[in-house]
Amino acid sequence: MGCCSSTEGKRDWKPLEDRSCTDIPWLIIFSLFCIGMLCICGYPIATGAASRLISGYDSYGNTCGRNNTKIEGVPLSGRDMRENKYVFFLDPCNLDLINRRIKSIALCVSKCPATELTTYSDLKQFALKNGSHLCSYDISPTRYTSHSERYTKCPKLPVSPSKSVPVFHRCIPVDVGCYAEFAQAFITFISDNTVLRRVIAGVMASKEIIMGLCVLALVLSLIMMVVIRYISKVLVWIITILTIIGSIGGTGVLWWLYVDHRNALNNNALSVFGKEVAADNVKALLVYSIVATIFTVILLIVMFFMRKRVALTISLFHVAGKVFIHLPLLALQPLWTFLCLMLFWVYWIAVLLFLGTSGTPIKNNSTGVVEYEMQGPLQYLVWYHAVGLIWISEFILAFQQMTIAGAVVTYYFTRNKSQMPATPILSSMARTVRYHLGTLAKGSFIITLVKIPRLILTYIHSQLKGKENACARCMLKACVCCLWCLEKCLAYLNQNAYTATAINSTSFCTSARDAFLILVENALRVAAINTVGDFVLFLGKVLIVSCTAFAGVLALNYQRDYTVWVLPLLIVCLFAFLVAHCFLSVFENVVDCLFLCFAVDTKYNDGSPGREFYMDKALMEYVENSKKMGRHKPGDGDGREMKSMARGGTLA
């Protein structure tokens, strides 16, 4: 099942023909693993841990709303709580932030107090009237006012009004003022840190501007997608020119604002607080100006050396734009993937919480409360569950890549575009589900094998921060960096392997080998396309971020007297980059798929009769121009015939 033991022989590339199931053993392994994940979910449900988490339980092992069994060594366990359906905490504000729990005795009560109870007499009257005992079970309501242990076994006074949370049956205080000590500590920290106070004040003062700029980033990203789809021929020149103008103009504006703010600060016409804000702005503008200048110089140098590859990028982007015209649903792929990931993550977190209340009830001798601990082999269920989080998440991402690759391959290798499937995206999904889930399982498992040790080393590094010596710290960082680079390389190889599988219907290892060989054979051409394509998309992201940041500078300039620019501008730029990355990542995947299709097409065809290109006219014009310039020789094809699909025919 490993790549080294792959027995599948080398075969010619036959686009969308001889479709067959791939990597069936890995599909079986992945199916068994998923069954194990479901068994992990079933274990806490079968043992009552799930109902214990949802219904709630007290500090003595009694599940609220149920008739419980006796726990050995716990006198207050085994009580009938069918009438007491809500969990009440004696001191709900006693939070243990490190262990993420409430350090308080929990009781099962029949009703949450709807009004404030200020005295023990109020507790007594509430218990006698409603039958809801708010003190420990071993104290009778008639003794609430006189019992010697009422200060430890009764709720802390005054008892705030509380309401039961739907589904989870916990009494939660209505007034969050009980958390004032945490708020007070935070406010004290803010008050002691004048710079932080001014920064946060600047964010609050410019929150409307921040929201407006975030909307602007979203609109610019949508406009960029429209530009990519409809005017891809001039896209490269537009982005290149606008990026040059934006970089130089933005840098010039930043230096002008720095000089203007510095002169305003030297005029001594501001208040004391205004001078502090102005001084912070002058420092921030100086840093921004220097960084923008360095970035602009590097950007211009790189663009100068890559200018000769612009014609190839125009041809490639023109084809990618046509792909989006024929397959508009490609732009929605990140949305569906995000929804699937969110649903899976919600399920994973719910099962993790169920596991937290599973196990054997054990009395904690120091606190006297009952805790649930998983003992023996069952304690490794959490580790299995953690591996499932990574593997299944990577599998979902791989499914998106295979879906995009299948749709792009269908478009590229269909000569008559009018005879494409009515829904190429759904057809690609159907092919993936029917034939290639095993390939996705194997590819995602390889990424999981690299990601797990990287995450473990990252966790160890964070835990040992400040404790290890410089040599150990450097070695850990180097290992994490190497694993990260390996993960990125494998992810790129996986994506090309999925494209090869979509073309040739071969197993993962065979597809990865064939894709690697075809890319190596066309290393210069493919590297140029890949580099320039990614660079242009990066310029698109830079353009969106630059326009958003430029609008932010102009908007925040009107609040120079009371707004510190550092944090608001960083928030806006980060959001703009994330939005631009989400929208343009699909286009980047399409371009990468076209790379491999183009390389396969030029390897097996040369445009002569019987060996016609599948490629679009724009790429064909580039190949013809390359021939004239001597960069593409007629002998680049290997002489073997790439078996053609029937004209207009596709495999649904």
XYZ file of C-alpha atoms in Angstrom:
652
model
C 0.000 0.000 0.000
C 3.007 2.280 0.182
C 4.356 4.201 -2.755
C 7.488 2.117 -2.897
C 5.446 -1.084 -3.284
C 3.212 0.234 -6.038
C 3.004 -2.398 -8.786
C 0.989 -0.378 -11.273
C 2.992 -0.154 -14.463
C 3.731 3.026 -16.327
C 1.133 3.836 -18.977
C 0.487 6.530 -21.514
C -1.636 9.488 -20.523
C -5.240 8.880 -21.617
C -7.391 11.805 -20.460
C -10.689 10.774 -18.872
C -10.539 7.217 -20.269
C -10.519 3.762 -18.668
C -12.012 5.115 -15.456
C -11.533 2.684 -12.554
C -11.416 2.659 -8.766
C -8.095 3.684 -7.238
C -6.403 2.862 -3.915
C -9.186 0.587 -2.681
C -7.101 -0.707 0.307
C -6.724 2.855 1.547
C -10.444 3.445 1.154
C -11.044 0.379 3.341
C -8.530 1.649 5.922
C -10.113 5.096 5.941
C -13.607 3.599 6.229
C -12.493 1.485 9.200
C -10.916 4.562 10.767
C -14.184 6.506 10.360
C -16.080 3.588 11.891
C -13.669 3.848 14.814
C -14.492 7.574 15.094
C -18.193 6.696 15.214
C -17.490 4.068 17.881
C -15.706 6.718 19.938
C -18.844 8.835 19.632
C -21.007 5.854 20.565
C -18.994 4.999 23.677
C -19.938 8.100 25.744
C -23.517 7.824 24.473
C -23.777 4.168 25.522
C -22.156 4.765 28.924
C -24.348 7.789 29.699
C -21.589 10.394 29.441
C -23.406 12.262 26.682
C -26.626 12.523 28.667
C -24.541 13.435 31.724
C -23.011 16.364 29.826
C -26.324 17.553 28.379
C -28.472 17.022 31.481
C -25.733 18.094 33.859
C -24.463 16.428 37.008
C -23.691 17.532 40.552
C -20.471 17.306 42.521
C -21.473 13.906 43.969
C -21.920 12.001 40.701
C -25.700 12.372 40.396
C -27.039 13.106 36.921
C -29.798 15.689 37.093
C -33.221 14.576 35.903
C -32.501 10.858 36.517
C -32.625 8.190 39.181
C -28.957 7.491 39.974
C -27.059 4.531 41.352
C -24.912 4.644 44.447
C -21.186 5.376 44.110
C -19.049 3.619 46.684
C -17.520 6.007 49.195
C -19.761 8.964 48.244
C -22.617 9.272 50.774
C -24.599 11.865 48.815
C -24.589 9.868 45.556
C -27.311 7.556 44.266
C -30.153 10.047 44.759
C -33.373 10.256 42.776
C -33.049 13.478 40.788
C -35.965 13.037 38.401
C -37.600 16.179 39.782
C -34.338 18.131 39.949
C -33.449 18.871 36.311
C -31.152 21.886 36.631
C -27.529 22.325 37.761
C -26.961 25.108 40.298
C -23.475 26.320 41.308
C -22.974 27.625 44.831
C -20.361 30.129 43.584
C -20.676 30.470 39.785
C -18.064 33.237 39.648
C -15.271 31.094 41.084
C -13.634 30.291 37.742
C -10.547 28.171 37.180
C -9.268 29.632 33.901
C -6.358 27.200 33.634
C -8.463 24.018 33.880
C -11.489 25.692 32.215
C -14.023 24.846 34.888
C -16.079 26.394 37.676
C -14.470 25.755 41.077
C -17.726 25.421 42.952
C -20.006 22.781 44.433
C -22.715 21.890 41.930
C -26.178 20.703 42.981
C -29.244 19.426 41.134
C -32.233 21.696 41.813
C -35.795 21.751 40.565
C -35.864 25.501 39.836
C -33.341 28.273 39.291
C -33.779 31.356 41.532
C -35.483 34.028 39.412
C -34.973 36.818 41.974
C -32.034 37.876 44.092
C -31.715 36.061 47.456
C -29.806 38.136 49.983
C -30.136 36.193 53.268
C -30.277 32.607 54.439
C -33.891 33.214 55.348
C -34.544 33.950 51.682
C -32.876 30.635 50.799
C -35.116 28.867 53.305
C -38.298 30.480 51.997
C -37.311 29.724 48.398
C -36.694 26.039 49.260
C -39.950 25.638 51.211
C -42.018 27.426 48.571
C -40.560 25.907 45.387
C -39.039 22.654 46.661
C -35.686 23.666 45.216
C -32.932 23.155 47.784
C -30.002 25.489 47.105
C -27.824 24.158 49.941
C -26.122 20.779 50.170
C -28.381 17.736 50.255
C -27.422 16.862 53.858
C -28.788 20.172 55.183
C -32.530 20.435 55.729
C -34.132 23.695 54.503
C -35.386 24.392 58.021
C -31.754 24.571 59.238
C -30.453 26.928 56.547
C -30.331 29.846 58.971
C -28.635 28.017 61.852
C -26.489 25.220 60.414
C -22.806 25.535 61.323
C -21.609 24.667 57.780
C -23.968 26.994 55.943
C -21.074 29.224 54.878
C -19.430 26.398 52.889
C -22.403 24.234 51.897
C -24.828 27.003 50.946
C -24.481 29.430 48.025
C -22.463 32.578 48.403
C -24.689 35.522 49.265
C -26.244 37.358 47.644
C -27.517 34.779 45.158
C -27.920 36.457 41.776
C -31.023 35.796 39.669
C -30.378 33.066 37.117
C -32.039 31.386 34.192
C -31.672 27.873 32.855
C -29.754 27.518 29.611
C -31.777 25.746 26.909
C -30.694 22.137 26.239
C -27.832 22.142 28.775
C -29.944 22.747 31.934
C -27.496 24.974 33.821
C -28.500 27.891 36.026
C -26.545 30.841 34.649
C -26.616 34.250 36.407
C -28.608 36.826 34.472
C -26.384 39.676 35.629
C -22.801 39.210 34.438
C -21.687 41.620 37.126
C -20.554 38.616 39.160
C -17.508 38.499 36.861
C -16.562 42.042 37.861
C -13.289 40.958 39.432
C -11.988 39.742 36.087
C -13.271 42.839 34.324
C -11.766 45.014 37.044
C -8.395 43.318 36.688
C -8.484 43.823 32.929
C -9.515 47.470 33.317
C -6.735 48.014 35.857
C -4.211 46.570 33.406
C -5.514 48.807 30.633
C -5.429 51.864 32.889
C -1.836 51.165 33.873
C -0.754 50.802 30.251
C -1.259 54.202 28.648
C -0.139 53.115 25.172
C -2.487 50.138 25.171
C -5.272 52.349 26.479
C -4.836 54.792 23.600
C -4.664 51.981 21.055
C -7.900 50.410 22.292
C -9.509 53.825 22.453
C -8.501 54.343 18.841
C -10.126 51.063 17.820
C -13.356 51.954 19.618
C -13.399 55.442 18.142
C -12.902 54.149 14.596
C -15.026 50.987 14.723
C -17.422 52.300 12.058
C -14.484 53.026 9.755
C -13.058 49.535 10.387
C -16.375 47.895 9.512
C -16.718 50.023 6.373
C -13.192 49.150 5.238
C -13.849 45.434 5.787
C -16.892 45.703 3.531
C -14.710 47.550 1.001
C -12.216 44.651 1.030
C -15.027 42.199 0.328
C -16.316 44.338 -2.560
C -12.810 44.685 -4.031
C -12.341 40.914 -3.888
C -15.625 40.388 -5.731
C -14.575 42.958 -8.325
C -11.254 41.152 -8.722
C -13.084 37.882 -9.396
C -15.237 39.640 -12.029
C -12.096 41.075 -13.623
C -10.441 37.652 -13.630
C -13.519 36.097 -15.219
C -14.339 38.603 -17.938
C -11.228 40.601 -18.829
C -8.423 38.157 -18.116
C -6.452 39.272 -21.199
C -5.729 42.683 -19.720
C -5.730 41.486 -16.116
C -1.966 41.049 -15.842
C -1.227 44.493 -17.261
C -3.929 46.124 -15.123
C -2.664 44.498 -11.925
C 0.968 45.208 -12.806
C 0.379 48.896 -13.565
C -1.986 49.435 -10.631
C 0.373 47.653 -8.276
C 3.274 49.864 -9.367
C 1.147 53.003 -9.065
C -0.380 51.846 -5.783
C 2.963 50.900 -4.235
C 4.760 54.083 -5.273
C 1.737 56.305 -4.579
C 1.001 54.664 -1.229
C 4.625 54.996 -0.162
C 4.635 58.660 -1.204
C 1.402 59.356 0.692
C 2.780 57.705 3.812
C 5.937 59.859 3.700
C 3.830 62.974 3.078
C 1.590 62.154 6.048
C 4.647 61.493 8.193
C 6.076 64.926 7.382
C 2.664 66.568 7.891
C 2.092 64.907 11.272
C 5.635 65.694 12.420
C 5.180 69.365 11.530
C 1.827 69.414 13.338
C 3.502 67.911 16.416
C 6.251 70.550 16.355
C 3.725 73.404 16.223
C 2.830 72.880 19.921
C -0.855 73.630 19.241
C -2.157 70.382 20.699
C -3.327 69.349 24.157
C -1.289 66.990 26.324
C -3.359 63.964 25.315
C -3.355 65.143 21.709
C 0.446 65.334 21.742
C 0.683 61.749 22.999
C -1.630 60.548 20.240
C 0.239 62.608 17.625
C 3.608 61.278 18.789
C 2.339 57.692 18.508
C 1.006 58.414 15.035
C 4.327 59.965 13.920
C 6.214 56.858 15.081
C 3.686 54.530 13.408
C 3.787 56.506 10.154
C 7.599 56.447 10.125
C 7.633 52.659 10.533
C 4.916 52.210 7.901
C 6.778 54.497 5.487
C 10.094 52.670 5.853
C 8.449 49.236 5.485
C 6.440 50.428 2.455
C 9.588 51.834 0.822
C 11.545 48.591 1.261
C 8.589 46.543 0.026
C 8.114 48.781 -3.037
C 11.794 48.574 -4.018
C 11.830 44.768 -3.738
C 8.545 44.545 -5.649
C 9.811 46.686 -8.528
C 13.046 44.687 -8.792
C 11.190 41.365 -8.946
C 8.705 42.699 -11.517
C 11.578 43.976 -13.685
C 13.206 40.549 -13.903
C 9.875 38.760 -14.559
C 8.605 41.121 -17.246
C 9.482 38.736 -20.113
C 7.075 36.104 -18.775
C 4.035 38.379 -18.935
C 2.879 37.048 -22.351
C 2.708 33.477 -21.045
C 0.828 34.583 -17.947
C -1.722 36.447 -20.085
C -2.410 33.295 -22.113
C -2.733 31.161 -19.002
C -5.014 33.598 -17.222
C -7.141 33.923 -20.336
C -7.797 30.166 -20.240
C -8.448 30.277 -16.503
C -10.962 33.057 -17.074
C -12.743 30.879 -19.635
C -12.840 28.048 -17.105
C -14.707 30.281 -14.684
C -17.094 31.366 -17.436
C -18.013 27.739 -18.151
C -17.771 26.635 -14.488
C -19.056 29.557 -12.371
C -19.763 27.294 -9.394
C -16.002 26.905 -8.904
C -16.005 30.204 -7.018
C -18.343 28.671 -4.421
C -16.129 25.669 -3.652
C -14.458 27.298 -0.605
C -17.923 28.001 0.829
C -19.025 24.360 0.656
C -15.679 23.176 2.004
C -15.891 25.667 4.865
C -19.396 24.491 5.746
C -18.301 20.832 5.723
C -15.298 21.627 7.900
C -17.444 23.615 10.339
C -19.973 20.770 10.652
C -17.207 18.252 11.239
C -15.444 20.486 13.766
C -18.694 21.008 15.689
C -19.203 17.236 15.767
C -15.580 16.707 16.846
C -15.828 19.220 19.698
C -19.126 17.709 20.869
C -17.589 14.221 21.005
C -14.540 15.616 22.806
C -16.829 17.129 25.442
C -18.627 13.794 25.738
C -15.297 12.060 26.329
C -14.523 14.613 29.053
C -17.443 13.294 31.116
C -16.761 9.605 30.341
C -14.975 7.091 32.478
C -15.161 5.861 36.043
C -16.442 8.139 38.851
C -13.646 8.739 41.361
C -13.854 10.815 44.529
C -11.259 13.562 44.839
C -10.113 13.331 48.453
C -8.825 16.915 48.531
C -12.070 18.529 47.346
C -14.598 15.819 48.211
C -16.263 15.983 44.784
C -16.651 13.246 42.189
C -14.627 13.414 38.982
C -14.816 11.159 35.934
C -11.552 9.706 34.677
C -10.879 7.366 31.760
C -8.561 4.574 32.830
C -6.687 1.859 31.001
C -6.807 1.646 27.191
C -9.830 3.922 27.046
C -7.684 6.973 27.825
C -6.115 6.666 24.360
C -9.461 7.353 22.706
C -8.711 11.061 22.929
C -5.502 10.616 20.920
C -7.354 8.584 18.287
C -9.968 11.329 18.188
C -7.245 13.975 17.736
C -5.698 12.104 14.791
C -9.185 11.896 13.294
C -9.481 15.685 13.454
C -6.388 16.144 11.272
C -6.939 13.254 8.860
C -10.610 13.910 8.129
C -10.025 17.680 7.835
C -7.260 17.042 5.295
C -9.546 14.571 3.501
C -12.246 17.250 3.135
C -9.690 19.709 1.729
C -8.400 17.016 -0.648
C -11.950 16.387 -1.847
C -12.206 20.045 -2.841
C -8.900 19.849 -4.723
C -9.981 16.687 -6.559
C -13.347 18.234 -7.433
C -11.696 21.324 -8.899
C -9.103 19.202 -10.724
C -11.768 16.934 -12.229
C -13.821 19.873 -13.482
C -10.785 21.661 -14.965
C -9.515 18.462 -16.616
C -12.946 17.888 -18.159
C -12.924 21.421 -19.538
C -9.358 21.260 -20.871
C -9.591 17.876 -22.595
C -13.048 18.435 -24.124
C -12.565 19.768 -27.630
C -16.194 20.769 -28.189
C -17.016 22.857 -25.122
C -20.733 22.898 -26.013
C -20.878 19.158 -25.278
C -19.553 19.384 -21.746
C -21.697 17.951 -18.931
C -24.516 20.220 -17.809
C -23.006 20.380 -14.305
C -19.241 19.690 -14.538
C -18.745 20.339 -10.829
C -21.365 17.758 -9.808
C -20.001 15.320 -12.412
C -16.529 15.757 -10.940
C -17.876 15.166 -7.441
C -19.671 12.028 -8.606
C -16.504 10.662 -10.253
C -14.509 11.407 -7.118
C -17.000 9.642 -4.841
C -17.342 6.682 -7.183
C -13.693 6.086 -8.058
C -11.127 8.112 -6.129
C -11.966 8.334 -2.402
C -9.130 5.899 -1.670
C -6.660 8.215 -3.403
C -7.860 11.127 -1.288
C -7.544 9.011 1.867
C -3.947 8.111 1.054
C -2.920 11.642 0.110
C -4.508 13.179 3.187
C -2.910 10.518 5.418
C 0.558 11.452 4.123
C -0.085 15.087 5.075
C -1.351 13.916 8.480
C 1.863 11.953 9.091
C 3.886 15.142 8.638
C 1.511 17.515 10.410
C 1.216 15.513 13.653
C 4.938 15.613 14.605
C 5.096 19.280 13.584
C 2.193 20.116 15.902
C 3.735 18.045 18.697
C 7.065 19.845 18.371
C 5.283 23.201 18.236
C 3.428 22.335 21.454
C 6.658 21.223 23.162
C 8.353 24.453 22.096
C 5.505 26.533 23.545
C 5.567 24.604 26.818
C 9.334 24.909 27.206
C 9.456 28.589 26.335
C 11.843 30.288 28.740
C 13.056 26.964 30.174
C 15.193 25.407 27.442
C 18.623 26.620 26.414
C 19.335 28.460 23.191
C 20.629 25.351 21.396
C 17.515 23.300 22.171
C 15.284 26.211 21.172
C 17.116 26.565 17.850
C 16.893 22.823 17.145
C 13.169 22.742 17.882
C 12.524 25.712 15.619
C 14.635 24.154 12.871
C 12.728 20.866 13.102
C 9.377 22.668 13.027
C 10.521 24.736 10.035
C 11.753 21.658 8.135
C 8.515 19.774 8.787
C 6.522 22.811 7.654
C 8.494 22.999 4.403
C 8.066 19.255 3.860
C 4.335 19.587 4.467
C 4.046 22.374 1.863
C 6.036 20.385 -0.709
C 3.920 17.284 -0.149
C 0.741 19.366 -0.364
C 1.837 20.712 -3.763
C 2.757 17.226 -4.956
C -0.587 15.895 -3.682
C -2.480 18.531 -5.636
C -0.691 17.560 -8.860
C -1.230 13.878 -8.048
C -4.987 14.512 -7.735
C -4.921 16.255 -11.122
C -3.073 13.293 -12.638
C -5.622 10.936 -11.115
C -8.427 13.041 -12.578
C -6.739 12.794 -16.005
C -5.549 9.202 -16.038
C -7.492 7.405 -13.270
C -4.344 5.947 -11.724
C -3.541 5.303 -8.073
C -2.063 7.964 -5.826
C 1.551 6.814 -6.021
C 1.451 6.273 -9.777
C -0.207 9.653 -10.272
C 2.312 11.376 -8.015
C 5.203 9.735 -9.882
C 3.798 10.576 -13.321
C 2.971 14.144 -12.319
C 6.436 14.602 -10.832
C 8.125 13.254 -13.976
C 6.053 15.370 -16.350
C 6.783 18.495 -14.303
C 10.503 17.698 -14.170
C 10.581 17.162 -17.932
C 8.984 20.593 -18.397
C 10.708 22.158 -15.419
C 11.592 25.540 -16.913
C 8.270 26.068 -18.667
C 6.116 24.880 -15.769
C 8.228 26.715 -13.199
C 7.862 29.914 -15.178
C 4.090 29.518 -15.466
C 3.749 28.531 -11.843
C 5.949 31.320 -10.545
C 4.433 34.049 -12.673
C 0.869 32.846 -12.046
C 1.295 32.742 -8.288
C 3.089 36.068 -8.401
C 0.256 37.718 -10.334
C -2.305 36.354 -7.876
C -0.116 37.664 -5.077
C -0.147 41.041 -6.794
C -3.946 40.842 -6.847
C -3.958 40.283 -3.091
C -1.474 43.139 -2.650
C -3.692 45.382 -4.754
C -6.763 44.622 -2.634
C -4.859 45.129 0.621
C -3.183 48.303 -0.695
C -6.456 49.857 -1.842
C -8.117 48.991 1.466
C -5.157 50.320 3.468
C -5.012 53.487 1.341
C -8.724 54.110 1.964
C -8.106 53.442 5.645
C -5.269 55.975 5.814
C -7.454 58.629 4.210
C -10.411 57.837 6.482
C -8.373 57.692 9.697
C -6.599 60.925 8.780
C -9.802 62.802 9.635
C -9.541 61.475 13.230
C -5.882 62.243 13.762
C -6.501 64.121 17.009
C -7.893 61.189 18.975
C -7.197 57.988 17.056
C -4.055 55.845 17.126
C -3.729 54.215 13.735
C -1.658 51.136 14.561
C -4.278 48.538 15.510
C -7.221 49.695 13.321
C -5.044 49.689 10.194
C -3.574 46.283 11.032
C -7.055 44.814 11.603
C -8.302 46.141 8.282
C -5.242 44.946 6.315
C -5.396 41.469 7.879
C -9.092 41.094 7.075
C -8.551 42.360 3.520
C -5.768 39.828 2.945
C -7.829 36.922 4.316
C -10.815 37.822 2.141
C -8.633 38.235 -0.956
C -6.879 34.926 -0.231
C -10.193 33.048 0.069
C -11.478 34.381 -3.241
C -8.253 33.983 -5.208
C -7.243 30.581 -3.799
C -9.717 28.827 -6.099
C -8.298 30.681 -9.095
C -4.836 29.603 -7.979
C -5.951 25.955 -7.836
C -7.420 26.241 -11.333
C -4.157 27.694 -12.646
C -2.151 24.872 -11.033
C -4.419 22.266 -12.659
C -4.014 23.993 -16.026
C -0.233 23.816 -15.556
C -0.238 20.031 -15.524
C -2.787 19.740 -18.344
C -0.675 22.092 -20.454
C 2.486 20.099 -19.717
C 0.808 16.793 -20.644
C -0.663 18.306 -23.801
C 2.682 19.659 -25.030
C 4.454 16.394 -24.152
C 2.245 14.138 -26.255
C 1.158 16.552 -29.006
C 2.870 18.980 -31.340
C -0.075 20.332 -33.363
C 0.531 18.109 -36.393
C -2.320 16.082 -37.959
C -3.284 13.264 -35.628
C -1.493 14.959 -32.732
C -3.582 18.094 -32.365
C -3.354 20.133 -29.188
C -6.212 20.120 -26.709
C -5.196 23.530 -25.417
C -7.050 26.779 -25.904
C -6.162 29.104 -28.780
C -4.499 31.563 -26.389
C -2.029 28.936 -25.146
C -1.610 27.635 -28.692
C -0.603 31.110 -29.858
C 1.965 31.217 -27.067
C 3.374 27.829 -28.166
C 3.582 29.019 -31.790
C 5.364 32.195 -30.719
C 7.737 30.107 -28.604
C 8.536 27.972 -31.651
C 9.399 31.058 -33.645
C 11.649 32.276 -30.851
C 13.285 28.859 -30.573
C 12.100 28.134 -27.032
C 9.784 25.303 -28.087
C 11.050 22.712 -30.532
C 8.846 20.397 -32.556
C 10.576 17.462 -31.008
C 9.346 18.315 -27.522
C 6.652 15.670 -27.947
C 7.946 12.170 -27.268
C 6.496 10.637 -30.408
C 3.894 8.527 -28.608
C 0.295 9.176 -29.409
C -1.913 10.414 -26.618
C -5.140 8.537 -27.173
C -7.800 11.095 -27.934
C -11.266 11.245 -26.497
C -14.116 11.215 -28.973
C -14.710 14.771 -30.013
C -16.946 16.408 -27.496
C -17.128 13.239 -25.457
C -16.682 13.296 -21.718
C -17.048 10.799 -18.952
C -19.739 11.820 -16.537
